[in-house]
Amino acid sequence: MSDEQAEFKAKMQSYVDRGDEGIKTSWDDVNRPMIRHWAQAMGDNNPIYTDAEFAAGTRHGGLVAPPTMIQAWTMKGLDGQAPGSSTIDPMAEASELMVAAGYVAVVATNCEQRYLRYVKPGEKLHHRYRLESISDEKKTGLGTGYFMTQLLEYCTEEGEKVAEMRFTILRYKPGKREPKRPPRARPGMTRDTEFFWQGLHEQNKLLIQRCASCKTLRHPPAPMCPSCRSLEHDTVEASGRGTLYSHVTMHYPPLPAFEYPNTIALVELEEGTRLLAGLIDLSAEDLEIGMPLQLEIVRCDDELTVPMFRRAQ
Ligand code: ZN
């Protein structure tokens, strides 16, 4: 940690050590309508929340609120309205300092609730809150920043604690993320085409299928020779020299694995067969039918290697 970092960390830690607490009171007593709405929204049909007669016969002796609802009782309004709130807020103060230091982004990372007992309709709650901890500076996938945890303790008017919640946020400097291109779709691999892709990937060779009987070359690979109908075949390695036979530029639909505009060439190899391939450092305006092209074998990822072509020197 640099001196500057240490100083910053110490300054932020002072908000934790300050130990002062804020308080937020609830709008309403724990009440049946809010409980009913919550239970319906959550699809929780437990009758201890809504059926008074049933609840009276349980160990609770009456209706109770769903424990997971605890945060709702003291939650501020949509526009931040909060009855009887104190203005103390070390988390907000520390956050201001962080924003000024460039930690402008924020994301909630964790929320942990602990319930000490059920609360019942008619009870009035408030929560006390304080900044419990600030981490050291951490490098995360989002960027570098600090995790801050606020502790909220939910209490009755008599001061009995009924639940607590730890709410953690990450304040960070957004990293400059390179847009990550997804991998190209895998080519359909069959027993007929396997040699072609393996030749590229494992031997760094562009292979052309050849009839073992009449020696006619063919591409795309196929099980039978179209000239003599032989099922026997082997391969020859292409020299890599060819010419542009035709081309097309693909605009739509955009596939994230490719750069656009995506010009695709039909290349006639000097051996006579033609194949489709992408182009390197050539756009549609640069192309002339018949222009000489040179093969470049390009490794896309750990599984896929493809033939591409650039202008021949
Ligand atoms: Zn043949």
XYZ file of C-alpha atoms and ligand atoms in Angstrom:
314
model
C 0.000 0.000 0.000
C 1.370 3.415 -0.952
C 1.452 6.262 1.615
C -1.340 7.960 -0.255
C -3.454 4.828 -0.178
C -2.741 4.278 3.509
C -3.752 7.846 4.277
C -6.970 7.442 2.320
C -7.746 4.148 4.017
C -7.122 5.713 7.452
C -9.389 8.624 6.644
C -12.170 6.266 5.666
C -11.556 4.032 8.627
C -12.210 7.078 10.815
C -15.868 6.921 9.739
C -16.006 3.362 11.029
C -14.209 4.118 14.272
C -16.377 7.143 14.938
C -18.936 4.633 16.196
C -21.882 6.986 15.974
C -25.264 5.582 15.123
C -28.140 6.886 13.077
C -31.721 5.972 13.721
C -34.676 5.494 11.414
C -38.170 5.011 12.759
C -41.007 3.280 10.966
C -43.958 4.913 9.251
C -46.462 2.473 10.669
C -46.842 -0.169 13.306
C -46.330 -3.713 12.114
C -49.714 -4.182 10.452
C -51.902 -6.766 8.769
C -52.486 -5.031 5.396
C -48.757 -4.725 4.668
C -48.235 -8.310 5.779
C -51.044 -9.501 3.513
C -49.644 -7.622 0.497
C -46.177 -9.001 1.157
C -47.392 -12.589 1.580
C -49.412 -12.347 -1.627
C -46.561 -10.775 -3.582
C -44.161 -13.460 -2.362
C -46.661 -16.259 -2.814
C -46.159 -17.247 0.827
C -49.402 -18.858 2.000
C -48.326 -19.676 5.539
C -51.514 -18.984 7.601
C -49.518 -17.708 10.602
C -49.177 -14.437 8.648
C -52.789 -13.933 7.583
C -55.245 -16.294 9.344
C -55.803 -14.917 12.852
C -57.833 -17.870 14.062
C -55.230 -20.352 12.874
C -52.357 -18.267 14.239
C -54.020 -18.085 17.675
C -53.668 -21.835 17.973
C -49.933 -21.865 17.200
C -46.989 -21.310 19.525
C -47.032 -17.642 18.414
C -50.473 -17.162 19.993
C -51.484 -14.825 17.179
C -50.477 -13.380 13.810
C -46.825 -12.640 13.128
C -45.006 -10.861 10.301
C -42.774 -12.754 7.859
C -39.228 -12.298 9.195
C -37.899 -11.556 5.691
C -40.147 -8.477 5.700
C -38.031 -6.795 8.369
C -36.480 -4.241 6.017
C -39.917 -3.076 4.851
C -41.009 -1.648 8.220
C -38.479 1.144 8.350
C -37.797 1.577 4.644
C -37.831 5.146 3.401
C -40.299 6.317 0.772
C -39.683 6.391 -2.972
C -38.490 10.008 -2.789
C -36.430 9.368 0.317
C -39.130 10.377 2.795
C -38.258 9.012 6.202
C -40.093 9.846 9.377
C -38.041 10.711 12.405
C -34.702 9.922 10.805
C -31.487 11.233 12.200
C -29.177 12.971 9.803
C -26.119 11.046 10.939
C -24.919 8.827 8.106
C -21.257 7.771 8.211
C -21.737 5.486 5.189
C -22.987 8.410 3.093
C -20.172 10.638 4.351
C -17.524 8.040 3.553
C -19.142 7.532 0.159
C -18.850 11.245 -0.623
C -15.158 11.057 0.102
C -14.827 8.058 -2.173
C -16.670 9.661 -5.046
C -14.366 12.660 -4.781
C -11.416 10.245 -4.994
C -12.751 8.676 -8.182
C -14.626 5.699 -6.752
C -17.729 6.841 -8.561
C -19.475 3.542 -9.184
C -21.404 1.516 -6.670
C -22.932 -1.916 -6.579
C -24.671 -3.783 -3.770
C -22.819 -7.040 -3.222
C -24.344 -8.712 -0.199
C -27.254 -8.519 2.215
C -27.366 -10.745 5.254
C -30.276 -10.773 7.675
C -30.475 -12.404 11.074
C -33.772 -12.780 12.901
C -33.909 -12.952 16.700
C -37.659 -13.311 17.026
C -40.922 -12.831 15.126
C -42.549 -9.412 15.286
C -46.307 -9.021 15.686
C -48.949 -6.594 14.424
C -49.097 -3.566 16.717
C -45.372 -3.443 17.508
C -43.510 -0.327 16.397
C -40.001 -0.731 15.101
C -37.033 1.457 14.394
C -33.562 0.588 13.231
C -30.192 1.858 14.328
C -27.458 1.906 11.723
C -23.760 2.432 11.594
C -20.857 1.858 9.263
C -19.405 -1.395 10.521
C -16.411 -1.940 8.280
C -14.466 -0.795 5.238
C -12.185 -3.284 3.520
C -8.711 -2.682 2.181
C -8.610 -1.666 -1.436
C -9.591 -4.686 -3.545
C -9.209 -5.434 -7.215
C -12.449 -6.850 -8.576
C -13.803 -7.767 -11.987
C -15.668 -4.452 -12.011
C -12.769 -2.280 -10.946
C -10.686 -1.371 -7.919
C -12.550 -0.309 -4.813
C -13.626 -0.761 -1.237
C -16.309 -2.946 0.293
C -18.347 -1.058 2.893
C -20.685 -2.811 5.291
C -23.471 -1.086 7.123
C -25.004 -2.774 10.160
C -28.698 -2.144 10.788
C -30.230 -3.297 14.062
C -34.010 -3.519 14.226
C -35.522 -2.830 17.640
C -38.876 -2.404 19.335
C -39.904 0.775 21.156
C -38.739 -0.875 24.368
C -35.298 -1.276 22.826
C -35.403 -5.019 22.315
C -33.422 -6.083 19.262
C -35.495 -8.344 16.981
C -33.309 -8.574 13.872
C -30.152 -7.281 12.271
C -29.001 -6.792 8.717
C -25.579 -6.364 7.201
C -25.665 -4.580 3.883
C -22.474 -4.520 1.851
C -21.703 -2.358 -1.141
C -18.648 -2.085 -3.352
C -17.589 1.453 -4.237
C -15.162 1.306 -7.140
C -13.362 3.022 -9.955
C -14.826 1.417 -13.036
C -12.080 -0.483 -14.855
C -11.505 0.048 -18.550
C -12.828 -3.209 -19.809
C -11.923 -4.367 -23.284
C -15.064 -5.477 -25.006
C -14.653 -9.213 -25.091
C -15.484 -10.843 -28.363
C -17.283 -14.151 -27.911
C -15.703 -17.148 -29.604
C -16.708 -18.046 -33.110
C -19.306 -20.726 -33.559
C -17.690 -24.144 -34.005
C -17.803 -25.496 -37.548
C -19.980 -28.506 -38.123
C -17.472 -31.342 -37.844
C -18.152 -34.638 -39.556
C -16.007 -37.603 -40.478
C -15.732 -36.021 -43.942
C -14.593 -32.582 -42.770
C -12.545 -33.546 -39.726
C -9.256 -33.752 -41.644
C -9.742 -30.176 -42.928
C -10.149 -28.605 -39.484
C -7.568 -30.815 -37.806
C -5.088 -30.030 -40.583
C -5.473 -26.330 -39.856
C -5.485 -26.599 -36.073
C -2.912 -29.318 -35.455
C -0.627 -29.170 -38.489
C -1.019 -25.528 -39.546
C -1.803 -26.787 -43.050
C -4.606 -26.102 -45.476
C -5.470 -29.541 -46.827
C -7.438 -30.333 -49.963
C -9.239 -33.630 -50.358
C -8.021 -35.740 -53.270
C -9.553 -38.808 -54.873
C -7.216 -41.723 -54.302
C -8.221 -43.291 -57.629
C -8.357 -40.493 -60.227
C -6.499 -37.829 -58.202
C -9.229 -35.202 -58.714
C -9.214 -32.537 -55.966
C -12.446 -31.513 -54.329
C -13.755 -29.002 -51.804
C -15.889 -28.925 -49.732
C -14.979 -32.406 -48.532
C -17.372 -35.193 -49.437
C -17.372 -38.974 -49.113
C -17.465 -39.770 -52.851
C -15.456 -38.561 -55.840
C -17.823 -36.724 -58.237
C -15.640 -37.785 -61.202
C -15.104 -41.523 -60.677
C -17.326 -42.291 -57.653
C -14.467 -43.702 -55.681
C -14.908 -43.683 -51.907
C -11.143 -43.671 -51.343
C -9.431 -40.386 -50.726
C -6.375 -38.727 -49.289
C -5.225 -35.103 -49.059
C -2.683 -32.692 -50.495
C -1.443 -29.534 -48.838
C -2.423 -26.300 -50.557
C 0.382 -23.919 -51.502
C -1.585 -21.029 -50.009
C -1.581 -19.052 -53.246
C -4.911 -18.178 -54.805
C -7.004 -15.511 -56.448
C -10.226 -13.775 -55.566
C -13.080 -15.503 -57.360
C -15.955 -13.631 -55.695
C -16.879 -11.911 -52.474
C -19.827 -10.868 -50.378
C -20.152 -8.460 -47.461
C -22.304 -9.573 -44.598
C -24.142 -6.843 -42.695
C -27.024 -8.605 -41.026
C -27.652 -10.296 -38.705
C -24.639 -9.022 -36.746
C -22.840 -11.911 -35.076
C -20.780 -10.696 -32.109
C -17.896 -13.030 -32.929
C -17.112 -11.069 -36.121
C -16.080 -7.553 -36.973
C -18.382 -5.628 -39.288
C -18.665 -5.034 -42.170
C -17.704 -8.649 -42.576
C -16.408 -9.325 -46.066
C -16.119 -12.966 -47.020
C -14.136 -14.126 -50.036
C -14.540 -17.070 -52.328
C -10.925 -17.870 -53.089
C -9.782 -20.005 -55.986
C -6.680 -21.834 -54.919
C -3.942 -22.374 -57.492
C -4.689 -26.092 -57.143
C -8.128 -25.354 -58.614
C -10.540 -25.813 -55.744
C -12.366 -22.878 -54.176
C -13.100 -22.151 -50.543
C -14.812 -19.487 -48.458
C -12.591 -17.510 -46.109
C -12.349 -14.260 -44.211
C -9.977 -11.493 -45.270
C -7.183 -9.747 -43.395
C -6.534 -6.023 -43.899
C -8.840 -5.961 -46.889
C -12.271 -4.399 -47.087
C -14.787 -4.646 -49.923
C -13.447 -1.458 -51.617
C -9.963 -2.965 -51.878
C -11.129 -6.025 -53.738
C -10.847 -6.800 -57.422
C -11.948 -10.058 -58.923
C -8.880 -12.061 -59.870
C -6.520 -10.274 -57.501
C -3.813 -12.516 -56.043
C -4.288 -13.587 -52.428
C -2.080 -15.315 -49.898
C -3.227 -17.746 -47.219
C -2.733 -16.969 -43.569
C -3.722 -19.610 -41.048
C -5.283 -17.902 -38.030
C -5.716 -19.487 -34.621
C -9.014 -18.169 -33.190
C -8.883 -19.967 -29.849
C -7.835 -23.232 -28.202
C -10.144 -25.250 -30.408
C -10.486 -23.458 -33.692
C -8.064 -22.457 -36.452
C -9.337 -20.979 -39.697
C -7.884 -20.148 -43.108
C -7.877 -16.426 -43.979
C -6.419 -14.524 -46.886
C -4.561 -11.278 -47.348
C -3.289 -9.453 -50.437
C -0.390 -11.377 -51.985
C 2.949 -9.488 -51.940
Zn -11.933 -39.933 -58.523
